[in-house]
C-alpha cells in the first residue's frame, strides 16, 4: 500500500505523532496509512506543509467574456463594470448607508451550477485556441497543464483549515491537458433546494451589494446569473493553469483598455457584521473568510477586497478596504499562505499522476473526510445520452483544433 503526501512524494510508513500544528485537529492522530488503501491523497497536518512555498502567480490576462441572465456565453465586454469612486476612498473604512432590500421583488436568483461555468470557458477556448498554443505549426495541444475554474483550486488551498468542507471533482485528460471540474453531490443539491429563505436572502444580498457598488440602480432588481469573467494563465509551481475567475469591478482611475493583469480590479464582498465581543466569531472570520478571500485574489492577482459589513436586516453602514497581501497578517496566525500553496501543488501532482496512469478514463477525486481525498475511475459514458457526468462535452472534443473552432 502507498499513499501520496507532501509535495508529491510517496511515503510508505506511518507518520509520527508530532505536535498538532497550527489550525490542526485531533483527527490527524492515530491514523494508520494501511487503513486507507491505494489511490488516496492523505492530508497531513499543517505543520507538514511549512517548507518554502512554491511560486504561485498569475502570468497575465489573455481574454475575457460575459455571461448573460440565461447563462449564455458572449465573446465581449458587455458586463464589464466599474466600482463607484465614492466607495474607493483612501481610508481603510468608509461610512455608508446601503439598503440591500431595495428592488427586492424584481430579483432573479442564481441558477447555475459549477459545470455551467466550465462550459462557457470551453466556448471561449474554441474561439481563442490560437492564443493558447506555443507553435506556428499545426497545433495538436494547448500550452497549459490544467484547465479549471478558480473554485477548484481555492477549495484545495483551504483543505488544511476548512476540515468540514466536502467536495468532489472529476477530471479528464485530452490532448495533453487535464480538465478539472467540481460537481455538486446529490446531498449538496438537496441542501440547496431545502435551504431556508433566510439563507437564500443572504446570497441575494451579496449580488445586490455588487450591483450597488458598481453603479447599478438600487431600485432595480438583480440578475444574479450575469457575470464578467477574465481568462488568465496562472503558474502553480511547475504547472500552468488556465482559469476564468469572475471579476466584480475595476477601479476607473487605474483601468486600462488593454489590461494585461487584474491589478486594477477589486473584489467586492458582503459579510455579516462581526461581533468583536465574541472571540469565537472573530476567530471564524479570520480563519475562514480571510483565507477564502486571500486564496481567490492570490490566484487572480487582484490586490484589494472591499467588504460591506451588513446587519441582520440587510443594512450596510460601513465599508472596509483590505490589501490582499496583508490578509495573512490580519488572520493572526490562524492560517499560513505557504501551507495553502504547498498543499495545492502537492495535490495537483497527485491528480496528474493518477490521471496519467489511466489517461483515457474519467477520474473522480472526492474528499471523504478531513484527511482523506480518494481517487476513483468513473465508468465510461462517452457518447451516452444519459449517465454519470462527463467532464468534456463531445462538441468540445470534436471542435478543438478543427476548422470550425475558428468560426
Short mmCIF file of C-alpha atoms in Angstrom, two decimals:
data_model
loop_
_atom_site.label_atom_id
_atom_site.label_comp_id
_atom_site.label_asym_id
_atom_site.label_seq_id
_atom_site.Cartn_x
_atom_site.Cartn_y
_atom_site.Cartn_z
CA UNK A 1 0.00 0.00 0.00
CA UNK A 2 1.07 3.54 -0.59
CA UNK A 3 -0.33 7.00 -0.33
CA UNK A 4 0.52 10.36 -1.78
CA UNK A 5 1.72 13.01 0.58
CA UNK A 6 3.86 16.12 0.92
CA UNK A 7 4.94 17.63 -2.35
CA UNK A 8 4.13 14.61 -4.47
CA UNK A 9 6.39 12.14 -2.62
CA UNK A 10 5.29 8.63 -1.81
CA UNK A 11 5.74 7.54 1.76
CA UNK A 12 5.11 4.01 2.87
CA UNK A 13 5.39 4.23 6.61
CA UNK A 14 3.29 5.59 9.39
CA UNK A 15 3.79 9.21 10.33
CA UNK A 16 4.98 10.11 13.77
CA UNK A 17 2.82 11.74 16.42
CA UNK A 18 4.30 15.20 16.35
CA UNK A 19 2.52 18.29 17.60
CA UNK A 20 -0.88 19.19 16.21
CA UNK A 21 0.30 22.19 14.24
CA UNK A 22 -1.49 25.47 13.80
CA UNK A 23 -5.10 25.01 12.75
CA UNK A 24 -4.99 21.21 13.07
CA UNK A 25 -7.34 18.89 14.95
CA UNK A 26 -7.25 15.51 16.66
CA UNK A 27 -8.25 13.64 13.51
CA UNK A 28 -4.60 13.88 12.38
CA UNK A 29 -3.60 11.45 15.14
CA UNK A 30 -3.64 7.69 15.33
CA UNK A 31 -4.42 7.13 11.66
CA UNK A 32 -2.88 4.07 10.05
CA UNK A 33 -1.85 4.53 6.44
CA UNK A 34 -2.91 0.99 5.53
CA UNK A 35 -6.46 1.72 6.65
CA UNK A 36 -6.96 3.97 3.62
CA UNK A 37 -5.84 1.73 0.80
CA UNK A 38 -4.45 2.88 -2.53
CA UNK A 39 -5.46 5.87 -4.64
CA UNK A 40 -5.67 8.15 -1.63
CA UNK A 41 -4.29 11.61 -1.05
CA UNK A 42 -3.78 11.67 2.70
CA UNK A 43 -3.82 15.19 4.14
CA UNK A 44 -1.07 15.89 6.63
CA UNK A 45 -1.00 18.32 9.50
CA UNK A 46 -0.49 21.98 8.55
CA UNK A 47 2.98 21.81 10.09
CA UNK A 48 3.96 19.29 7.42
CA UNK A 49 3.40 21.87 4.65
CA UNK A 50 5.57 24.65 6.09
CA UNK A 51 8.51 24.19 3.73
CA UNK A 52 9.39 27.06 1.42
CA UNK A 53 6.31 27.85 -0.69
CA UNK A 54 6.25 27.25 -4.44
CA UNK A 55 5.84 30.10 -6.90
CA UNK A 56 2.13 30.73 -7.48
CA UNK A 57 1.37 33.79 -9.58
CA UNK A 58 -0.82 34.93 -12.46
CA UNK A 59 1.04 35.08 -15.79
CA UNK A 60 -1.39 37.50 -17.40
CA UNK A 61 -4.89 38.03 -18.73
CA UNK A 62 -5.37 36.61 -22.21
CA UNK A 63 -9.06 37.32 -22.73
CA UNK A 64 -12.48 37.92 -21.23
CA UNK A 65 -16.15 37.17 -21.80
CA UNK A 66 -19.63 37.92 -20.49
CA UNK A 67 -22.40 35.58 -19.33
CA UNK A 68 -25.97 36.89 -19.59
CA UNK A 69 -29.07 36.23 -17.47
CA UNK A 70 -29.74 32.99 -19.40
CA UNK A 71 -26.15 31.82 -18.76
CA UNK A 72 -25.35 32.32 -22.45
CA UNK A 73 -21.75 32.93 -23.45
CA UNK A 74 -20.90 36.29 -25.03
CA UNK A 75 -17.45 36.92 -26.50
CA UNK A 76 -17.44 40.55 -25.40
CA UNK A 77 -17.08 43.00 -22.51
CA UNK A 78 -20.77 43.78 -22.17
CA UNK A 79 -20.84 43.08 -18.45
CA UNK A 80 -17.55 44.73 -17.50
CA UNK A 81 -18.31 47.06 -14.57
CA UNK A 82 -16.54 49.75 -12.58
CA UNK A 83 -16.60 50.45 -8.86
CA UNK A 84 -18.23 53.77 -7.99
CA UNK A 85 -15.48 56.27 -6.98
CA UNK A 86 -17.39 57.28 -3.83
CA UNK A 87 -16.71 53.80 -2.43
CA UNK A 88 -12.97 53.91 -3.15
CA UNK A 89 -11.75 56.40 -0.58
CA UNK A 90 -8.16 56.21 0.60
CA UNK A 91 -9.16 55.44 4.19
CA UNK A 92 -9.43 51.84 5.30
CA UNK A 93 -13.02 52.33 6.50
CA UNK A 94 -15.85 54.30 4.90
CA UNK A 95 -19.25 55.15 6.37
CA UNK A 96 -22.18 54.37 4.05
CA UNK A 97 -25.92 53.79 4.20
CA UNK A 98 -26.84 50.95 1.83
CA UNK A 99 -30.14 49.07 1.96
CA UNK A 100 -29.75 45.65 0.35
CA UNK A 101 -33.52 45.11 0.29
CA UNK A 102 -34.35 47.76 -2.31
CA UNK A 103 -35.90 46.41 -5.51
CA UNK A 104 -36.34 43.04 -3.84
CA UNK A 105 -39.38 41.81 -5.74
CA UNK A 106 -37.58 42.26 -9.07
CA UNK A 107 -34.60 40.00 -8.32
CA UNK A 108 -33.64 36.96 -10.42
CA UNK A 109 -31.75 34.35 -8.36
CA UNK A 110 -28.59 32.50 -9.31
CA UNK A 111 -29.46 29.21 -11.01
CA UNK A 112 -26.15 27.99 -12.49
CA UNK A 113 -24.03 25.01 -11.45
CA UNK A 114 -20.24 24.74 -11.42
CA UNK A 115 -20.23 22.73 -14.64
CA UNK A 116 -22.15 25.51 -16.43
CA UNK A 117 -19.24 27.88 -15.83
CA UNK A 118 -16.81 25.33 -17.29
CA UNK A 119 -18.89 25.02 -20.46
CA UNK A 120 -18.70 28.79 -21.00
CA UNK A 121 -14.92 28.66 -20.59
CA UNK A 122 -14.74 25.90 -23.21
CA UNK A 123 -16.68 28.16 -25.57
CA UNK A 124 -14.06 30.86 -25.07
CA UNK A 125 -11.23 28.38 -25.71
CA UNK A 126 -12.77 27.31 -29.02
CA UNK A 127 -12.89 30.96 -30.07
CA UNK A 128 -9.30 31.64 -28.98
CA UNK A 129 -7.36 28.40 -29.23
CA UNK A 130 -4.66 30.09 -31.30
CA UNK A 131 -3.66 32.18 -28.26
CA UNK A 132 -3.08 29.03 -26.20
CA UNK A 133 -0.56 27.23 -28.40
CA UNK A 134 3.18 27.84 -28.46
CA UNK A 135 3.92 26.89 -32.06
CA UNK A 136 3.19 28.17 -35.54
CA UNK A 137 2.92 24.60 -36.75
CA UNK A 138 -0.36 22.73 -36.94
CA UNK A 139 -1.48 22.75 -33.29
CA UNK A 140 -2.17 19.49 -31.51
CA UNK A 141 -2.39 20.61 -27.88
CA UNK A 142 -2.97 23.68 -25.74
CA UNK A 143 0.08 25.04 -23.94
CA UNK A 144 -1.41 24.59 -20.48
CA UNK A 145 -1.34 21.72 -17.97
CA UNK A 146 -4.67 22.23 -16.17
CA UNK A 147 -7.93 23.93 -17.16
CA UNK A 148 -10.48 24.53 -14.41
CA UNK A 149 -12.46 27.18 -12.62
CA UNK A 150 -10.77 29.07 -9.80
CA UNK A 151 -13.01 27.45 -7.19
CA UNK A 152 -11.38 24.06 -7.78
CA UNK A 153 -8.03 25.45 -6.70
CA UNK A 154 -9.26 27.53 -3.76
CA UNK A 155 -11.02 24.51 -2.29
CA UNK A 156 -7.75 22.63 -2.39
CA UNK A 157 -5.91 25.55 -0.79
CA UNK A 158 -8.39 25.58 2.13
CA UNK A 159 -8.06 21.85 2.89
CA UNK A 160 -5.77 22.15 5.96
CA UNK A 161 -8.08 24.64 7.68
CA UNK A 162 -11.64 24.05 6.48
CA UNK A 163 -11.91 20.49 7.75
CA UNK A 164 -15.70 20.21 7.41
CA UNK A 165 -15.92 21.06 3.72
CA UNK A 166 -16.72 18.09 1.47
CA UNK A 167 -16.42 18.20 -2.30
CA UNK A 168 -15.92 16.09 -5.40
CA UNK A 169 -14.13 16.86 -8.64
CA UNK A 170 -13.91 14.96 -11.90
CA UNK A 171 -11.10 15.14 -14.40
CA UNK A 172 -10.32 14.15 -17.98
CA UNK A 173 -7.10 14.19 -19.96
CA UNK A 174 -7.41 15.47 -23.51
CA UNK A 175 -4.62 16.36 -25.92
CA UNK A 176 -2.02 16.97 -23.24
CA UNK A 177 -4.19 18.96 -20.83
CA UNK A 178 -6.06 17.92 -17.67
CA UNK A 179 -9.58 19.35 -17.35
CA UNK A 180 -10.85 19.53 -13.78
CA UNK A 181 -14.48 20.27 -12.86
CA UNK A 182 -16.17 20.45 -9.48
CA UNK A 183 -19.59 18.79 -9.24
CA UNK A 184 -22.21 19.21 -6.54
CA UNK A 185 -23.03 15.96 -4.77
CA UNK A 186 -26.67 14.81 -4.53
CA UNK A 187 -26.56 15.82 -0.86
CA UNK A 188 -25.36 19.32 -1.74
CA UNK A 189 -28.05 19.70 -4.38
CA UNK A 190 -30.68 18.67 -1.86
CA UNK A 191 -29.32 21.17 0.67
CA UNK A 192 -29.62 23.95 -1.90
CA UNK A 193 -33.22 23.06 -2.64
CA UNK A 194 -34.17 22.86 1.03
CA UNK A 195 -32.20 25.92 2.15
CA UNK A 196 -34.28 28.17 4.40
CA UNK A 197 -35.46 31.50 2.93
CA UNK A 198 -33.04 33.48 5.06
CA UNK A 199 -30.02 31.68 3.55
CA UNK A 200 -31.28 32.44 0.06
CA UNK A 201 -31.73 36.07 1.08
CA UNK A 202 -28.11 36.24 2.29
CA UNK A 203 -26.92 35.00 -1.09
CA UNK A 204 -29.01 37.58 -2.94
CA UNK A 205 -27.76 40.35 -0.65
CA UNK A 206 -24.25 39.62 -1.93
CA UNK A 207 -25.35 40.15 -5.53
CA UNK A 208 -27.27 43.28 -4.56
CA UNK A 209 -24.20 44.70 -2.91
CA UNK A 210 -22.19 44.19 -6.10
CA UNK A 211 -24.93 45.91 -8.10
CA UNK A 212 -24.85 48.99 -5.90
CA UNK A 213 -21.05 49.13 -5.67
CA UNK A 214 -20.81 49.14 -9.47
CA UNK A 215 -23.32 51.92 -10.04
CA UNK A 216 -26.48 49.92 -10.65
CA UNK A 217 -29.90 51.36 -9.85
CA UNK A 218 -30.68 50.11 -6.31
CA UNK A 219 -34.41 50.16 -7.05
CA UNK A 220 -33.97 47.76 -9.94
CA UNK A 221 -33.76 44.00 -9.48
CA UNK A 222 -30.56 42.00 -9.52
CA UNK A 223 -29.88 39.33 -12.14
CA UNK A 224 -27.58 37.03 -10.23
CA UNK A 225 -26.74 34.88 -13.27
CA UNK A 226 -24.88 37.69 -15.05
CA UNK A 227 -21.09 37.56 -14.89
CA UNK A 228 -17.98 39.11 -16.36
CA UNK A 229 -15.02 36.74 -16.42
CA UNK A 230 -11.38 37.18 -17.33
CA UNK A 231 -9.29 34.31 -18.67
CA UNK A 232 -5.77 34.09 -17.31
CA UNK A 233 -2.87 31.70 -17.06
CA UNK A 234 -1.50 31.06 -13.59
CA UNK A 235 1.82 29.49 -12.69
CA UNK A 236 1.45 26.95 -9.87
CA UNK A 237 4.96 25.64 -9.18
CA UNK A 238 5.83 23.61 -12.29
CA UNK A 239 2.26 23.57 -13.60
CA UNK A 240 0.42 26.09 -15.75
CA UNK A 241 -3.31 26.52 -15.10
CA UNK A 242 -5.95 28.25 -17.19
CA UNK A 243 -8.64 29.88 -15.03
CA UNK A 244 -11.62 32.14 -15.72
CA UNK A 245 -12.41 33.95 -12.45
CA UNK A 246 -15.43 36.18 -12.18
CA UNK A 247 -14.37 39.78 -11.52
CA UNK A 248 -16.66 42.22 -9.73
CA UNK A 249 -15.44 45.57 -10.99
CA UNK A 250 -12.48 47.76 -11.83
CA UNK A 251 -11.15 50.97 -10.33
CA UNK A 252 -11.99 53.54 -13.07
CA UNK A 253 -8.85 55.56 -12.29
CA UNK A 254 -6.50 52.61 -12.74
CA UNK A 255 -8.25 50.69 -15.52
CA UNK A 256 -6.62 50.47 -18.96
CA UNK A 257 -8.42 49.20 -22.04
CA UNK A 258 -5.66 46.76 -22.96
CA UNK A 259 -5.21 45.48 -19.39
CA UNK A 260 -2.80 42.54 -19.13
CA UNK A 261 -3.40 41.74 -15.47
CA UNK A 262 -6.09 42.28 -12.84
CA UNK A 263 -4.24 44.86 -10.75
CA UNK A 264 -6.91 47.49 -11.48
CA UNK A 265 -9.75 45.21 -10.37
CA UNK A 266 -11.34 44.94 -6.93
CA UNK A 267 -13.11 42.05 -5.25
CA UNK A 268 -16.38 43.02 -3.56
CA UNK A 269 -17.70 41.03 -0.59
CA UNK A 270 -20.74 41.34 1.66
CA UNK A 271 -20.31 39.96 5.16
CA UNK A 272 -22.33 39.95 8.34
CA UNK A 273 -21.02 42.41 10.90
CA UNK A 274 -18.57 40.63 13.18
CA UNK A 275 -19.34 40.81 16.90
CA UNK A 276 -15.94 41.79 18.29
CA UNK A 277 -17.02 40.78 21.81
CA UNK A 278 -17.43 37.18 20.68
CA UNK A 279 -13.96 35.62 20.42
CA UNK A 280 -15.25 32.56 18.56
CA UNK A 281 -16.93 34.62 15.83
CA UNK A 282 -13.85 36.81 15.42
CA UNK A 283 -11.69 33.70 15.05
CA UNK A 284 -14.05 32.18 12.47
CA UNK A 285 -13.96 35.38 10.44
CA UNK A 286 -10.16 35.47 10.46
CA UNK A 287 -9.72 31.76 9.85
CA UNK A 288 -12.29 31.11 7.12
CA UNK A 289 -13.35 34.36 5.44
CA UNK A 290 -9.91 35.95 5.24
CA UNK A 291 -8.42 32.69 3.99
CA UNK A 292 -11.09 32.40 1.27
CA UNK A 293 -10.65 36.00 0.11
CA UNK A 294 -6.86 35.71 0.09
CA UNK A 295 -6.91 32.46 -1.91
CA UNK A 296 -9.26 33.91 -4.56
CA UNK A 297 -7.22 37.08 -5.00
CA UNK A 298 -3.86 35.33 -4.81
CA UNK A 299 -4.72 33.16 -7.80
CA UNK A 300 -6.21 36.07 -9.73
CA UNK A 301 -3.69 38.80 -8.94
CA UNK A 302 -6.39 41.14 -7.59
CA UNK A 303 -4.78 43.41 -4.98
CA UNK A 304 -7.80 44.62 -2.98
CA UNK A 305 -11.01 43.49 -1.32
CA UNK A 306 -13.79 45.92 -0.37
CA UNK A 307 -16.10 44.43 2.25
CA UNK A 308 -19.53 45.76 3.15
CA UNK A 309 -20.46 44.72 6.68
CA UNK A 310 -24.22 44.21 6.97
CA UNK A 311 -26.71 43.89 9.80
CA UNK A 312 -29.15 41.00 10.23
CA UNK A 313 -31.70 43.12 8.36
CA UNK A 314 -29.51 43.74 5.30
CA UNK A 315 -28.30 47.26 6.08
CA UNK A 316 -24.66 48.23 5.41
CA UNK A 317 -23.25 51.13 7.36
CA UNK A 318 -19.52 50.71 6.73
CA UNK A 319 -17.12 49.53 4.08
CA UNK A 320 -13.63 48.30 4.82
CA UNK A 321 -10.74 48.01 2.36
CA UNK A 322 -8.24 45.16 2.67
CA UNK A 323 -4.98 44.64 0.81
CA UNK A 324 -4.73 41.06 -0.40
CA UNK A 325 -1.12 40.72 0.75
CA UNK A 326 -2.00 41.87 4.27
CA UNK A 327 -4.81 39.36 4.86
CA UNK A 328 -2.48 36.66 6.28
CA UNK A 329 -1.24 39.11 8.91
CA UNK A 330 -4.81 40.03 9.86
CA UNK A 331 -5.54 36.32 10.31
CA UNK A 332 -3.35 36.36 13.44
CA UNK A 333 -1.62 33.06 12.64
CA UNK A 334 -4.81 31.03 12.15
CA UNK A 335 -3.64 30.04 8.66
CA UNK A 336 -0.45 30.35 6.66
CA UNK A 337 -0.07 31.08 2.93
CA UNK A 338 2.78 28.61 2.44
CA UNK A 339 0.65 25.79 3.85
CA UNK A 340 -2.14 26.52 1.37
CA UNK A 341 0.26 26.85 -1.55
CA UNK A 342 2.22 23.70 -0.73
CA UNK A 343 -0.85 21.51 -0.43
CA UNK A 344 -2.15 22.92 -3.73
CA UNK A 345 0.98 21.88 -5.63
CA UNK A 346 1.12 18.53 -3.84
CA UNK A 347 -2.49 17.73 -4.75
CA UNK A 348 -2.09 18.78 -8.39
CA UNK A 349 0.91 16.44 -8.64
CA UNK A 350 -1.26 13.64 -7.23
CA UNK A 351 -4.03 14.38 -9.74
CA UNK A 352 -1.58 14.30 -12.64
CA UNK A 353 -0.06 11.01 -11.52
CA UNK A 354 -3.42 9.30 -11.12
CA UNK A 355 -4.64 10.53 -14.49
CA UNK A 356 -1.52 9.60 -16.42
CA UNK A 357 -1.83 6.02 -15.14
CA UNK A 358 -5.18 5.82 -17.00
CA UNK A 359 -5.30 8.77 -19.45
CA UNK A 360 -8.38 7.51 -21.32
CA UNK A 361 -10.56 7.31 -18.22
CA UNK A 362 -12.74 9.82 -16.39
CA UNK A 363 -11.33 10.31 -12.89
CA UNK A 364 -13.02 11.33 -9.66
CA UNK A 365 -11.40 12.94 -6.61
CA UNK A 366 -13.63 13.07 -3.56
CA UNK A 367 -12.94 14.48 -0.13
CA UNK A 368 -14.45 11.83 2.11
CA UNK A 369 -13.11 13.00 5.48
CA UNK A 370 -10.86 15.76 6.82
CA UNK A 371 -7.72 13.79 5.91
CA UNK A 372 -8.82 11.53 3.03
CA UNK A 373 -9.27 12.53 -0.62
CA UNK A 374 -9.96 9.35 -2.57
CA UNK A 375 -9.35 8.81 -6.26
CA UNK A 376 -11.51 6.51 -8.37
CA UNK A 377 -12.27 5.77 -12.01
CA UNK A 378 -15.71 6.78 -13.29
CA UNK A 379 -17.38 4.31 -15.70
CA UNK A 380 -17.03 5.47 -19.29
CA UNK A 381 -20.11 7.14 -20.78
CA UNK A 382 -18.59 8.56 -23.95
CA UNK A 383 -21.39 9.22 -26.41
CA UNK A 384 -24.13 8.25 -23.96
CA UNK A 385 -27.19 10.47 -23.73
CA UNK A 386 -27.55 9.92 -20.00
CA UNK A 387 -25.43 8.61 -17.18
CA UNK A 388 -22.56 9.85 -14.99
CA UNK A 389 -21.43 13.37 -15.77
CA UNK A 390 -18.69 13.80 -18.37
CA UNK A 391 -16.08 16.47 -17.84
CA UNK A 392 -15.72 17.40 -21.50
CA UNK A 393 -18.73 17.64 -23.83
CA UNK A 394 -18.49 15.89 -27.17
CA UNK A 395 -18.84 19.17 -29.06
CA UNK A 396 -15.64 20.48 -27.44
CA UNK A 397 -13.64 17.35 -28.25
CA UNK A 398 -14.83 17.42 -31.84
CA UNK A 399 -14.21 21.12 -32.48
CA UNK A 400 -10.90 21.83 -30.72
CA UNK A 401 -8.30 22.42 -33.45
CA UNK A 402 -10.82 21.64 -36.16
CA UNK A 403 -11.61 24.32 -38.78
CA UNK A 404 -14.92 25.08 -37.08
CA UNK A 405 -13.31 26.23 -33.84
CA UNK A 406 -12.10 29.35 -35.57
CA UNK A 407 -15.52 30.44 -36.82
#
